[in-house]
XYZ file of C-alpha atoms in Angstrom:
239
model
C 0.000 0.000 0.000
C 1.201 3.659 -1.042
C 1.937 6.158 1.807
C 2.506 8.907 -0.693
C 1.089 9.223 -4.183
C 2.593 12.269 -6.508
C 1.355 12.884 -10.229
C 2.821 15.767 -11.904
C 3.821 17.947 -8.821
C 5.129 21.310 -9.695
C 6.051 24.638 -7.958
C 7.182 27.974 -8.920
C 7.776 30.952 -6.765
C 7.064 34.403 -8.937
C 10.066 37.077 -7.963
C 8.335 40.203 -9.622
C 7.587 39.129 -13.195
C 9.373 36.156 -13.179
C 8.318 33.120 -12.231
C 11.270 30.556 -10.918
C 10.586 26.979 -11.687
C 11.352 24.963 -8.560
C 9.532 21.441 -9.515
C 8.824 20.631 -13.193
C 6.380 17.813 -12.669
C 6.734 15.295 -10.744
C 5.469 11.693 -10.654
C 6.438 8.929 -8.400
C 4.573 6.446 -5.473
C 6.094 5.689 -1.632
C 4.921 2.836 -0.189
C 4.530 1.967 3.609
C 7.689 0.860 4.925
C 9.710 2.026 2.494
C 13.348 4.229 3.136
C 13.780 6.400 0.183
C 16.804 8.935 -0.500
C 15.744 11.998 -2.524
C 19.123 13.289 -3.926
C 20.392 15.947 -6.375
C 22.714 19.626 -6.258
C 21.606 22.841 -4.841
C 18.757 23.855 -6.898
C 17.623 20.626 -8.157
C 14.487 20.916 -6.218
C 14.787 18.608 -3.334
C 14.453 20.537 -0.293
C 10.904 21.874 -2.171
C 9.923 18.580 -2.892
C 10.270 17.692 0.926
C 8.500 20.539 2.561
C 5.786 19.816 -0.281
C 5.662 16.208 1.111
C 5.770 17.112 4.294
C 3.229 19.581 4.227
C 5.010 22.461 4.962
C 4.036 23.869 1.452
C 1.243 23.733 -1.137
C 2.727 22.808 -4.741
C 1.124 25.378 -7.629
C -0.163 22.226 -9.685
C -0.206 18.630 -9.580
C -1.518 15.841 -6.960
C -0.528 14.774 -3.860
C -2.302 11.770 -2.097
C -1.206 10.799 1.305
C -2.676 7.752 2.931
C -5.006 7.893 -0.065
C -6.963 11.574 0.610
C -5.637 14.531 -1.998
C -4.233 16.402 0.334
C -5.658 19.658 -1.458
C -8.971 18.564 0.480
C -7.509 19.064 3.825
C -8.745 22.333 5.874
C -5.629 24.475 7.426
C -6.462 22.783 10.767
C -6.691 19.182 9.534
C -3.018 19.651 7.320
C -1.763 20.311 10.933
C -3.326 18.007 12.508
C -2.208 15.523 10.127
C 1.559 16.695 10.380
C 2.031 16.369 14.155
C 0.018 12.948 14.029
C 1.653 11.512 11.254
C 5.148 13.189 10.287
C 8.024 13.984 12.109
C 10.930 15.789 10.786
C 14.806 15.614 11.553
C 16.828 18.980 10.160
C 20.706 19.127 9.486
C 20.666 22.250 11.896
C 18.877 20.138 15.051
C 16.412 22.799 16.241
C 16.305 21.394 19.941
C 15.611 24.445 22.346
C 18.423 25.624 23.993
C 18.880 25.883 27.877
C 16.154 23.184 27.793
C 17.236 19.169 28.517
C 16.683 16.724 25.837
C 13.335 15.276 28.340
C 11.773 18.776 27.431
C 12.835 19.159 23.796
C 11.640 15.719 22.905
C 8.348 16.134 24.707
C 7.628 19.548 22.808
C 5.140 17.854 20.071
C 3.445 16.247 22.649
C 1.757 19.574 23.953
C 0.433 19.854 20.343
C -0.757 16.664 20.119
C -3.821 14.478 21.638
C -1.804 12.394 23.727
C -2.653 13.088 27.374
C -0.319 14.675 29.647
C 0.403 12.061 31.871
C 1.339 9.652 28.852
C 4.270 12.585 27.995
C 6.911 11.672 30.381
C 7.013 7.663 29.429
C 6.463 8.381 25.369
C 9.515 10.756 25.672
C 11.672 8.587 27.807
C 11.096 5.874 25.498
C 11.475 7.752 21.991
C 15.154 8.712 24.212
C 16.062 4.686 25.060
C 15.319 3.911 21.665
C 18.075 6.130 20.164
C 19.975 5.181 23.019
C 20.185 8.829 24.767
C 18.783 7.622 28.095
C 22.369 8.895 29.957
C 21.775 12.225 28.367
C 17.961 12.526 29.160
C 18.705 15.524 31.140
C 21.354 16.826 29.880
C 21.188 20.653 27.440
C 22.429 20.905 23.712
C 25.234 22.540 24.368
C 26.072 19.581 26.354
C 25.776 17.222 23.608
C 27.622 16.019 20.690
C 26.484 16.883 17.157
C 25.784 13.534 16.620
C 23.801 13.340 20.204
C 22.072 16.705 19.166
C 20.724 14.715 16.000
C 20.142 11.596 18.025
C 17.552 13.771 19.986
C 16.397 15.409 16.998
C 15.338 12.091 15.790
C 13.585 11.011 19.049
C 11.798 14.041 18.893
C 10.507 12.692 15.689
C 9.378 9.626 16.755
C 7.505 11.114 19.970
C 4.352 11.069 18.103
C 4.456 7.782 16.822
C 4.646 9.172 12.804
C 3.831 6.732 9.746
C 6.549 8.774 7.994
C 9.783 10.702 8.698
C 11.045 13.000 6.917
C 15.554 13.652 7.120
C 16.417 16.856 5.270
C 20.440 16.458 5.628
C 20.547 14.965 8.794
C 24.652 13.794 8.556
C 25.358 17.251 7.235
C 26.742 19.136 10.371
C 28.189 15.819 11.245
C 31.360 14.206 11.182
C 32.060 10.887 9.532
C 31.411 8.631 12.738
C 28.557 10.465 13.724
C 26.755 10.658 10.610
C 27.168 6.965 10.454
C 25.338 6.680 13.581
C 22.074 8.634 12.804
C 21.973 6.861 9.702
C 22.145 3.916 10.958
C 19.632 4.803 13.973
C 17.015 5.788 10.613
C 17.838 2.487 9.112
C 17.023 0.255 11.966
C 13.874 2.016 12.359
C 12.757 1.470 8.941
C 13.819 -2.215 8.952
C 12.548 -2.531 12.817
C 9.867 -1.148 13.417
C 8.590 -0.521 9.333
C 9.016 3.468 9.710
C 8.573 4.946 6.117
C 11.789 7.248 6.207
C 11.863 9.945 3.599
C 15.793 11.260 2.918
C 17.092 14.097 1.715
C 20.787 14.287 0.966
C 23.701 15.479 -1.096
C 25.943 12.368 -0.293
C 25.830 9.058 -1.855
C 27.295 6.964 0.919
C 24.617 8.475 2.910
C 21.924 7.851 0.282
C 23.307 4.585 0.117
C 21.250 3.474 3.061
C 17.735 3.931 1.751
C 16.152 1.244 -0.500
C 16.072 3.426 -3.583
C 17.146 6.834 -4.331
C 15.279 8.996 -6.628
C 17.734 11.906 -8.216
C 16.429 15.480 -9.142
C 17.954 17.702 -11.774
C 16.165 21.269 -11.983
C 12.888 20.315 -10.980
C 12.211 16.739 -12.453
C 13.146 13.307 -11.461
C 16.392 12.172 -13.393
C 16.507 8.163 -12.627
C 14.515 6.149 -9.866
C 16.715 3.016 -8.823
C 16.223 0.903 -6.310
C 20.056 0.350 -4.239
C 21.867 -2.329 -5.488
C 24.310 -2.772 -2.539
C 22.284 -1.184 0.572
C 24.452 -0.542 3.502
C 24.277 -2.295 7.044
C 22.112 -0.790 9.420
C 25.126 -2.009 11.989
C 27.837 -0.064 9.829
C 30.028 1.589 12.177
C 26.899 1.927 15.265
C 28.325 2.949 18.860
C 24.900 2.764 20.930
């Protein structure tokens, strides 16, 4: 079954009389479970194809069916309803809170969510265990690693319980070792626990764990492949 269905998606942004085409049409299908890289250069479109999928944005033209309803049917209110149910989202640049532990940061969608307030201590202690930050539960950001910054990043993400999460660079203020790490941490939770994990990312090594990569050159899709030789979710993985 499709998590994401996408026929002809295209958006332009109009800079006086100029339009600027960002997508050129798009056309491709997600399915639940799946881990898919979406890779090309600056400019190619990506990062507007992702907050169009994650329904940060509304493309100009096209369809976009998630869980099966065109999303152009949602009201304002149900679009973010649906995001903070649904979605979660992991940026290169972290966005935890500072001067607040990684307990509060990760509990943060929580208090836009249904979940009841008791329930937010235990679903944000566990999203934490599972990317094994449980020693820095109470620790700040600027106590953390970048890679432990990410790693809390990504249990903020999973607070919610999401069908889908979406990784817009998440290895690129990383080094090497760490980037391994948070990839492999998204891997496991595809294969695991059947998360569909949307990537975005300049790097083919990281790309290289998803189960197909999709490549953008200005605006349209340039191959779809599935990955021949898919790296191990235990590649280089210090827990």
């Amino acid at each position: 079954m499709n998590i994401i269905e996408v026929k002809d998606l295209k958006k332009s942004y109009v800079d006086g009389e100029t339009p600027t085409i960002a997508l050129a049409g798009v056309s491709f299908n997600v399915r639940k479970g799946e881990f898919l890289a979406i890779m090309g250069p600056s400019g190619s479109g990506k990062s507007t194809l992702l907050h169009l999928l994650g329904l940060l944005d509304e493309p100009t033209s096209g369809s976009y069916h998630f869980n099966g309803k065109d999303t152009s049917k949602y009201s304002g209110n149900e679009i973010a309803e649906l995001r903070n149910r649904e979605v979660g989202f992991v940026f290169q640049a972290f966005n935890l809170l500072a001067r607040t532990s990684v307990l509060e940061n990760v509990k943060l969608p929580l208090m836009y969510s249904k979940v009841p307030e008791r329930e937010w201590n235990e679903k944000a202690r566990e999203a934490i265990e599972a990317v094994g930050l449980g020693s820095r539960m109470e620790h700040q950001p600027s106590e953390l690693s970048g890679g432990e910054k990410q790693r809390a990043a990504i249990a903020r993400a999973l607070v919610t319980d999401p069908e889908i999460i979406f990784a817009d660079e998440p290895t690129g203020n990383l080094d090497s070792k760490s980037g391994k790490n948070v990839m492999s941490i998204l891997q496991k939770l595809n294969e695991k626990e059947g998360r569909t994990i949307i990537l975005i990312t300049h790097e083919t090594s990281t790309a290289e764990h998803a189960e197909r990569i999709i490549h953008l050159m200005d605006g349209s899709i340039e191959s779809d492949e599935k990955v021949k030789n898919r790296l191990s979710s235990d590649s280089d993985y210090v827990k």
